[in-house]
Amino acid sequence: MLIVYILAVLAGIGVVCAVVSYVLLTAELHKRGVKIPVHTYRWMVLNYLDQYKKMTLAETGKIGELFFSYTVPINLAWILGLCAMIIWLVNR
């Protein structure tokens, strides 16, 4: 059962990293003049990611670091969380 706890903690760390990256990403968009209403802040994640990707790609020719610092940890969190749940269910 220790592996379940380790995977769950790693998934939680991934979520925290993704949230911090998302806040930094939206702050960067705000600096560049994109209006981000408070009531759509949580629901428009994919839209803001796409805007950031397009802006940085147009400016530098590369996708910005904050895009990957959000997408990698959030996807790892899903995978690790799912693995933890499967292992927990199998060993119950």
PDB file of C-alpha atoms in Angstrom:
ATOM      1  CA  MET A   1       0.000   0.000   0.000  1.00  0.00           C
ATOM      2  CA  LEU A   2       3.009   2.289   0.312  1.00  0.00           C
ATOM      3  CA  ILE A   3       3.165   2.587  -3.479  1.00  0.00           C
ATOM      4  CA  VAL A   4      -0.404   3.902  -3.525  1.00  0.00           C
ATOM      5  CA  TYR A   5       0.512   6.671  -1.101  1.00  0.00           C
ATOM      6  CA  ILE A   6       3.666   7.519  -3.038  1.00  0.00           C
ATOM      7  CA  LEU A   7       1.743   7.736  -6.325  1.00  0.00           C
ATOM      8  CA  ALA A   8      -0.997   9.812  -4.710  1.00  0.00           C
ATOM      9  CA  VAL A   9       1.532  12.255  -3.242  1.00  0.00           C
ATOM     10  CA  LEU A  10       3.322  12.551  -6.577  1.00  0.00           C
ATOM     11  CA  ALA A  11      -0.016  13.191  -8.294  1.00  0.00           C
ATOM     12  CA  GLY A  12      -0.767  15.897  -5.741  1.00  0.00           C
ATOM     13  CA  ILE A  13       2.606  17.507  -6.316  1.00  0.00           C
ATOM     14  CA  GLY A  14       1.885  17.467 -10.063  1.00  0.00           C
ATOM     15  CA  VAL A  15      -1.431  19.231  -9.514  1.00  0.00           C
ATOM     16  CA  VAL A  16       0.213  21.890  -7.336  1.00  0.00           C
ATOM     17  CA  CYS A  17       2.918  22.484  -9.964  1.00  0.00           C
ATOM     18  CA  ALA A  18       0.292  22.764 -12.690  1.00  0.00           C
ATOM     19  CA  VAL A  19      -1.775  25.249 -10.693  1.00  0.00           C
ATOM     20  CA  VAL A  20       1.270  27.430 -10.018  1.00  0.00           C
ATOM     21  CA  SER A  21       2.186  27.307 -13.707  1.00  0.00           C
ATOM     22  CA  TYR A  22      -1.366  28.221 -14.690  1.00  0.00           C
ATOM     23  CA  VAL A  23      -1.354  31.240 -12.405  1.00  0.00           C
ATOM     24  CA  LEU A  24       1.991  32.379 -13.832  1.00  0.00           C
ATOM     25  CA  LEU A  25       0.743  31.752 -17.371  1.00  0.00           C
ATOM     26  CA  THR A  26      -2.378  33.856 -16.894  1.00  0.00           C
ATOM     27  CA  ALA A  27      -0.301  36.595 -15.250  1.00  0.00           C
ATOM     28  CA  GLU A  28       1.918  36.588 -18.327  1.00  0.00           C
ATOM     29  CA  LEU A  29      -1.135  36.853 -20.580  1.00  0.00           C
ATOM     30  CA  HIS A  30      -2.424  39.738 -18.463  1.00  0.00           C
ATOM     31  CA  LYS A  31       0.912  41.543 -18.914  1.00  0.00           C
ATOM     32  CA  ARG A  32       0.495  41.171 -22.668  1.00  0.00           C
ATOM     33  CA  GLY A  33      -2.952  42.761 -22.643  1.00  0.00           C
ATOM     34  CA  VAL A  34      -5.302  39.780 -22.556  1.00  0.00           C
ATOM     35  CA  LYS A  35      -8.384  40.414 -20.416  1.00  0.00           C
ATOM     36  CA  ILE A  36      -8.983  37.540 -18.010  1.00  0.00           C
ATOM     37  CA  PRO A  37     -12.334  37.808 -16.221  1.00  0.00           C
ATOM     38  CA  VAL A  38     -12.381  36.351 -12.725  1.00  0.00           C
ATOM     39  CA  HIS A  39     -15.571  34.346 -13.305  1.00  0.00           C
ATOM     40  CA  THR A  40     -14.068  32.436 -16.262  1.00  0.00           C
ATOM     41  CA  TYR A  41     -10.621  31.927 -14.752  1.00  0.00           C
ATOM     42  CA  ARG A  42     -11.103  28.250 -13.884  1.00  0.00           C
ATOM     43  CA  TRP A  43     -13.207  27.238 -16.891  1.00  0.00           C
ATOM     44  CA  MET A  44     -11.099  28.678 -19.677  1.00  0.00           C
ATOM     45  CA  VAL A  45      -7.851  26.809 -18.980  1.00  0.00           C
ATOM     46  CA  LEU A  46      -7.519  25.351 -22.470  1.00  0.00           C
ATOM     47  CA  ASN A  47      -8.368  28.673 -24.093  1.00  0.00           C
ATOM     48  CA  TYR A  48      -5.709  30.538 -22.122  1.00  0.00           C
ATOM     49  CA  LEU A  49      -3.163  27.795 -22.818  1.00  0.00           C
ATOM     50  CA  ASP A  50      -3.865  28.081 -26.525  1.00  0.00           C
ATOM     51  CA  GLN A  51      -3.596  31.882 -26.436  1.00  0.00           C
ATOM     52  CA  TYR A  52      -0.271  31.687 -24.608  1.00  0.00           C
ATOM     53  CA  LYS A  53       1.024  29.096 -27.057  1.00  0.00           C
ATOM     54  CA  LYS A  54       0.064  31.216 -30.060  1.00  0.00           C
ATOM     55  CA  MET A  55       1.485  34.425 -28.568  1.00  0.00           C
ATOM     56  CA  THR A  56       4.851  32.947 -27.661  1.00  0.00           C
ATOM     57  CA  LEU A  57       5.087  31.087 -30.945  1.00  0.00           C
ATOM     58  CA  ALA A  58       4.459  34.316 -32.856  1.00  0.00           C
ATOM     59  CA  GLU A  59       6.922  36.316 -30.752  1.00  0.00           C
ATOM     60  CA  THR A  60       9.868  33.935 -30.438  1.00  0.00           C
ATOM     61  CA  GLY A  61       9.200  31.108 -32.868  1.00  0.00           C
ATOM     62  CA  LYS A  62       9.036  28.649 -29.954  1.00  0.00           C
ATOM     63  CA  ILE A  63       6.339  27.661 -27.513  1.00  0.00           C
ATOM     64  CA  GLY A  64       6.825  29.287 -24.103  1.00  0.00           C
ATOM     65  CA  GLU A  65       8.097  27.387 -21.085  1.00  0.00           C
ATOM     66  CA  LEU A  66       4.943  27.935 -19.047  1.00  0.00           C
ATOM     67  CA  PHE A  67       2.916  25.932 -21.559  1.00  0.00           C
ATOM     68  CA  PHE A  68       4.975  22.821 -20.920  1.00  0.00           C
ATOM     69  CA  SER A  69       5.299  23.485 -17.202  1.00  0.00           C
ATOM     70  CA  TYR A  70       1.498  23.202 -17.061  1.00  0.00           C
ATOM     71  CA  THR A  71       0.771  20.383 -19.495  1.00  0.00           C
ATOM     72  CA  VAL A  72       3.445  17.933 -18.324  1.00  0.00           C
ATOM     73  CA  PRO A  73       2.612  17.960 -14.577  1.00  0.00           C
ATOM     74  CA  ILE A  74      -1.152  17.911 -15.067  1.00  0.00           C
ATOM     75  CA  ASN A  75      -0.925  14.924 -17.401  1.00  0.00           C
ATOM     76  CA  LEU A  76       1.440  13.132 -15.031  1.00  0.00           C
ATOM     77  CA  ALA A  77      -0.971  13.833 -12.187  1.00  0.00           C
ATOM     78  CA  TRP A  78      -3.818  12.183 -14.106  1.00  0.00           C
ATOM     79  CA  ILE A  79      -1.696   9.153 -14.934  1.00  0.00           C
ATOM     80  CA  LEU A  80      -0.232   8.728 -11.440  1.00  0.00           C
ATOM     81  CA  GLY A  81      -3.617   9.255  -9.794  1.00  0.00           C
ATOM     82  CA  LEU A  82      -5.206   6.672 -12.034  1.00  0.00           C
ATOM     83  CA  CYS A  83      -2.403   4.192 -11.341  1.00  0.00           C
ATOM     84  CA  ALA A  84      -2.792   4.754  -7.595  1.00  0.00           C
ATOM     85  CA  MET A  85      -6.542   4.120  -7.803  1.00  0.00           C
ATOM     86  CA  ILE A  86      -6.097   0.956  -9.859  1.00  0.00           C
ATOM     87  CA  ILE A  87      -3.453  -0.435  -7.502  1.00  0.00           C
ATOM     88  CA  TRP A  88      -5.613   0.435  -4.489  1.00  0.00           C
ATOM     89  CA  LEU A  89      -8.658  -1.279  -6.011  1.00  0.00           C
ATOM     90  CA  VAL A  90      -6.687  -4.403  -6.945  1.00  0.00           C
ATOM     91  CA  ASN A  91      -5.156  -4.739  -3.472  1.00  0.00           C
ATOM     92  CA  ARG A  92      -8.368  -4.090  -1.534  1.00  0.00           C
TER      93      ARG A  92
END
